[in-house]
XYZ file of C-alpha atoms in Angstrom:
351
model
C -77.116 6.700 36.396
C -75.924 4.736 33.435
C -76.912 7.617 31.176
C -74.819 10.114 33.145
C -71.792 7.768 33.144
C -72.114 7.300 29.441
C -72.251 11.062 28.910
C -69.104 11.493 31.047
C -67.188 8.936 29.015
C -68.233 10.606 25.795
C -67.041 13.982 27.084
C -63.652 12.548 28.120
C -63.238 10.780 24.794
C -64.096 13.967 22.912
C -61.592 16.002 24.906
C -58.922 13.331 24.317
C -59.515 13.353 20.578
C -59.389 17.136 20.433
C -56.309 17.671 22.587
C -54.477 14.433 21.828
C -52.624 12.476 24.508
C -52.748 14.066 27.943
C -49.000 13.627 28.440
C -45.924 12.245 26.660
C -42.738 10.476 27.664
C -40.084 12.602 29.360
C -36.444 12.219 28.318
C -33.667 13.981 30.258
C -30.398 14.564 28.405
C -27.293 16.793 28.719
C -26.040 19.710 26.687
C -23.116 18.770 24.445
C -24.076 15.106 24.641
C -26.171 12.743 22.528
C -29.186 10.483 22.956
C -30.546 7.290 21.417
C -34.317 6.808 21.756
C -36.416 3.660 21.386
C -40.001 4.892 20.762
C -41.445 1.371 20.810
C -42.214 1.332 17.083
C -41.387 -1.345 14.525
C -39.330 -0.467 11.465
C -41.179 -0.958 8.191
C -39.492 -0.199 4.857
C -42.895 -0.176 3.166
C -44.093 2.797 5.224
C -42.804 6.325 5.575
C -40.624 6.939 8.657
C -40.331 10.444 9.996
C -39.277 12.756 12.820
C -41.002 16.085 13.392
C -40.959 18.793 16.034
C -44.218 19.901 17.586
C -44.899 23.626 17.152
C -48.309 24.862 18.387
C -50.882 23.163 16.160
C -48.446 21.643 13.620
C -45.437 19.337 13.495
C -42.465 20.645 11.535
C -40.664 17.918 9.612
C -37.048 17.322 10.571
C -36.524 14.257 8.428
C -38.693 11.874 6.444
C -37.811 8.770 4.468
C -39.709 6.269 2.371
C -36.837 4.357 0.765
C -35.793 0.781 1.369
C -32.789 1.925 3.394
C -32.382 0.747 6.983
C -30.559 3.925 8.037
C -31.026 7.572 7.103
C -29.076 10.599 8.377
C -30.053 14.259 8.203
C -27.709 16.641 9.995
C -27.546 15.738 13.676
C -30.484 13.336 13.399
C -30.349 9.719 12.344
C -33.113 7.075 12.188
C -32.253 3.416 11.700
C -33.407 -0.132 12.318
C -31.588 -1.901 15.155
C -30.986 -5.636 15.414
C -34.514 -6.157 16.723
C -36.036 -4.230 13.790
C -37.034 -1.411 16.109
C -37.424 2.198 15.007
C -34.428 3.947 16.631
C -33.438 7.622 16.728
C -29.995 9.166 17.344
C -29.600 12.904 18.079
C -26.064 14.296 18.501
C -24.532 17.548 19.795
C -27.527 18.474 21.902
C -28.113 22.046 23.058
C -30.776 23.698 25.252
C -32.510 24.884 22.071
C -33.305 21.232 21.283
C -35.678 21.054 24.249
C -39.116 20.376 22.738
C -41.734 17.727 22.043
C -40.837 15.436 19.138
C -43.006 13.011 17.254
C -41.563 9.801 15.844
C -43.781 7.934 13.417
C -44.046 4.972 11.071
C -46.828 5.406 8.544
C -49.886 7.541 9.231
C -51.256 5.608 12.164
C -48.348 4.782 14.464
C -46.373 7.480 16.227
C -44.854 8.335 19.596
C -44.517 11.763 21.200
C -41.489 12.407 23.400
C -40.662 15.506 25.406
C -36.937 16.134 25.304
C -35.379 18.217 28.082
C -31.756 19.315 27.643
C -29.955 20.462 30.783
C -26.400 21.629 31.412
C -23.872 20.042 33.764
C -20.214 20.895 34.261
C -19.238 17.216 34.143
C -20.753 16.533 30.760
C -20.669 17.484 27.138
C -17.872 18.243 24.734
C -15.513 16.150 22.652
C -12.341 14.496 23.913
C -9.689 13.603 21.323
C -7.294 10.755 22.080
C -4.357 9.268 20.158
C -3.212 5.650 20.428
C -0.485 3.609 18.733
C -1.045 0.290 17.020
C -0.624 -2.653 19.386
C -0.752 -0.531 22.522
C -3.589 0.065 25.017
C -5.890 3.055 24.664
C -7.435 4.428 27.861
C -9.991 7.179 28.363
C -12.236 8.328 31.228
C -15.805 9.602 31.206
C -17.310 11.489 34.150
C -21.074 11.510 34.789
C -23.633 13.339 37.002
C -24.338 12.128 40.506
C -27.922 11.079 39.681
C -26.614 8.499 37.212
C -24.428 6.692 39.736
C -26.559 3.539 39.816
C -27.372 3.385 36.094
C -25.790 0.863 33.756
C -22.779 2.445 31.988
C -22.397 1.926 28.244
C -19.829 2.442 25.507
C -21.206 2.870 21.988
C -19.361 2.965 18.670
C -20.546 5.144 15.756
C -18.172 3.877 13.075
C -20.855 1.857 11.291
C -22.892 4.094 9.004
C -25.889 1.755 8.993
C -26.302 1.133 12.694
C -25.056 2.063 16.160
C -23.282 -0.624 18.190
C -23.106 -0.818 21.965
C -19.746 -2.473 22.528
C -19.766 -3.070 26.277
C -21.875 -2.149 29.316
C -21.971 -2.831 33.042
C -24.732 -4.554 34.969
C -26.781 -2.802 37.629
C -24.386 -3.695 40.416
C -21.249 -4.667 38.518
C -18.337 -2.250 38.613
C -16.176 -3.940 35.992
C -16.871 -5.766 32.754
C -14.600 -7.364 30.147
C -15.487 -8.187 26.546
C -12.745 -9.275 24.162
C -10.218 -6.416 24.011
C -12.567 -3.920 25.690
C -12.939 -3.434 29.422
C -14.926 -0.942 31.466
C -14.558 0.009 35.137
C -17.083 2.181 36.999
C -15.821 4.141 39.993
C -19.022 5.294 41.725
C -17.181 7.344 44.333
C -15.434 9.483 41.730
C -18.426 9.323 39.359
C -16.089 8.294 36.545
C -15.928 5.181 34.441
C -12.800 4.181 32.550
C -12.473 2.295 29.276
C -9.453 0.280 28.115
C -8.917 -0.990 24.575
C -5.988 -3.423 24.467
C -3.938 -4.324 21.386
C -5.262 -1.329 19.473
C -5.978 -1.961 15.807
C -6.411 0.401 12.905
C -10.192 -0.121 12.692
C -10.553 0.817 16.381
C -10.238 4.458 15.424
C -13.412 6.504 15.258
C -16.137 8.000 17.436
C -17.243 6.536 20.769
C -20.014 7.668 23.119
C -20.035 7.265 26.900
C -23.520 7.036 28.396
C -26.051 5.334 30.645
C -29.243 3.380 30.060
C -32.464 4.975 31.347
C -36.150 4.068 31.208
C -38.001 6.287 33.603
C -41.103 6.316 31.409
C -42.502 4.202 28.607
C -39.649 5.179 26.328
C -36.233 3.666 26.844
C -33.179 5.707 25.916
C -29.423 5.974 26.337
C -28.222 9.365 27.518
C -24.646 10.087 26.392
C -22.620 12.745 28.184
C -19.207 12.424 26.543
C -17.937 11.918 22.973
C -14.520 10.326 22.390
C -12.686 10.640 19.075
C -9.935 8.025 18.920
C -7.128 8.415 16.403
C -4.936 5.369 15.781
C -1.412 5.955 14.496
C 1.480 3.678 13.578
C 3.520 1.709 16.102
C 5.655 3.794 18.442
C 8.663 1.592 17.593
C 8.210 2.263 13.893
C 7.807 5.965 14.551
C 11.000 6.011 16.645
C 12.976 4.212 13.917
C 11.648 6.592 11.268
C 12.628 9.596 13.370
C 16.156 8.203 13.902
C 16.598 7.516 10.195
C 15.351 11.001 9.350
C 17.815 12.552 11.807
C 20.681 10.508 10.365
C 19.819 11.607 6.829
C 19.632 15.221 7.906
C 23.005 14.918 9.666
C 24.596 13.304 6.614
C 23.215 16.022 4.351
C 24.617 18.736 6.621
C 28.019 17.036 6.703
C 28.170 16.788 2.894
C 27.140 20.413 2.622
C 29.884 21.526 5.018
C 32.544 19.459 3.214
C 31.562 20.871 -0.154
C 31.549 24.390 1.227
C 35.011 23.867 2.748
C 36.406 22.467 -0.515
C 34.960 25.392 -2.442
C 36.589 27.859 -0.056
C 39.973 26.054 -0.321
C 39.821 26.123 -4.136
C 39.024 29.813 -4.097
C 41.919 30.514 -1.685
C 44.386 28.530 -3.845
C 43.311 30.391 -6.957
C 43.731 33.702 -5.215
C 47.245 32.787 -4.012
C 48.301 31.633 -7.510
C 47.051 34.819 -9.098
C 48.769 36.867 -6.390
C 52.124 35.117 -7.090
C 51.782 35.807 -10.797
C 51.134 39.446 -10.097
C 54.182 39.563 -7.805
C 56.455 38.113 -10.558
C 55.221 40.656 -13.045
C 55.795 43.410 -10.538
C 59.400 42.214 -9.899
C 60.234 42.451 -13.587
C 58.531 45.742 -14.091
C 60.262 47.243 -11.068
C 63.771 46.778 -12.532
C 65.167 50.203 -13.718
C 65.199 50.575 -17.456
C 68.898 51.365 -17.361
C 69.647 48.043 -15.646
C 67.734 45.747 -17.869
C 69.839 43.188 -19.657
C 69.605 42.074 -23.265
C 70.892 38.537 -23.595
C 71.590 37.017 -27.023
C 73.706 34.178 -28.342
C 76.804 34.589 -30.587
C 78.716 31.705 -32.145
C 81.724 30.454 -30.261
C 84.162 28.175 -32.099
C 85.973 26.013 -29.649
C 88.427 23.330 -30.465
C 88.400 20.334 -28.296
C 91.986 19.517 -29.290
C 94.186 20.108 -26.286
C 97.236 20.806 -28.462
C 95.622 23.787 -29.949
C 94.559 26.896 -28.394
C 90.933 27.705 -28.554
C 89.898 30.020 -31.242
C 87.059 32.218 -30.265
C 85.502 34.563 -32.674
C 83.469 37.215 -31.132
C 81.735 40.000 -32.821
C 80.494 42.349 -30.179
C 79.939 45.022 -32.696
C 77.423 44.046 -35.318
C 78.469 47.056 -37.462
C 82.041 45.884 -37.892
C 82.724 44.552 -41.391
C 84.523 41.298 -41.336
C 85.257 39.203 -44.333
C 85.353 35.495 -44.681
C 89.146 35.657 -44.760
C 89.157 36.047 -41.064
C 88.208 32.421 -40.846
C 90.842 31.130 -43.214
C 93.467 31.026 -40.482
C 92.001 27.809 -39.266
C 94.281 24.941 -40.243
C 92.368 22.655 -42.512
C 94.067 19.462 -41.432
C 93.712 20.166 -37.785
C 91.686 17.618 -35.969
C 88.763 19.382 -34.482
C 85.981 17.815 -32.707
C 82.637 19.207 -31.979
C 82.148 22.853 -32.379
C 80.224 24.629 -29.679
C 78.521 27.749 -30.706
C 77.828 30.242 -28.101
C 76.964 33.803 -28.478
C 76.521 35.703 -25.304
C 76.072 39.385 -25.668
C 75.510 41.389 -22.554
C 74.551 44.943 -23.078
C 74.554 46.955 -20.003
C 73.264 50.402 -20.460
C 73.351 53.046 -18.005
């Protein structure tokens, strides 16, 4: 009897060694979401840490590290040491093609096999982008499948490159939790939980994951079904003031442009009118008949300002007439004469 029992144990042990573990831990996640796994392994910087994907009789390496770093990222996969020095794995942007058996290991002796099943649900997956102003309150909502109604809801921040931080989570029966500026409210009837971030700061911007804690098997994990990308901008008051100032500057620039344009048009009009007047004057002179043009010249006029004497006027309308100087000798030398006014007006009218 003992011999037969011993033979049976040997057969079972042999089959176990040949085929490996009979089963592995099952992890259920959602397409478009993410997952953090805790394979129950301790982080050791002195040993190689790796993730591989089981394919028939081999395990294809996805990432492997043997440095002293506490966090390593390769594409959508990240392995890191959490606060408890546990080997932790993050996989983002899941798709149905990621469904497979994965092996997580530390060194050559310690490893954990996990079967990952990725399913689709209309409530889950995708990225939601939200904008918030400094000092205000940011609010976003995350819907979840009906089977996760009683699970603890969690909000995780991915801004730290070395680790992943769970900011706030609800208890098993609690619907609302508050932690510093973060609050979370779980509405089981609507299958939605809401997150508020009050007094938003610049370093609040980044990537957040909405998920639930699950441990249906020996492996604990957080299944995330929504990714939030929060963008923090300047204060709305500052933005409003900047917009008003910009509008005022634009209005002032337009006003200056219109004034300059108007002045330029006025200057051009004045120049055109002046040139037109000059052309009109030239036309008036040119339009006078040649027979009616007048030649005006000055001839000397000798006028005595003495009232007792008659004025003596010497005119020479004919420049060809020969006159001698004797013609001027008739002027009495002792006569008192004042200023002499010389005028010579010759009007030739032809025609």
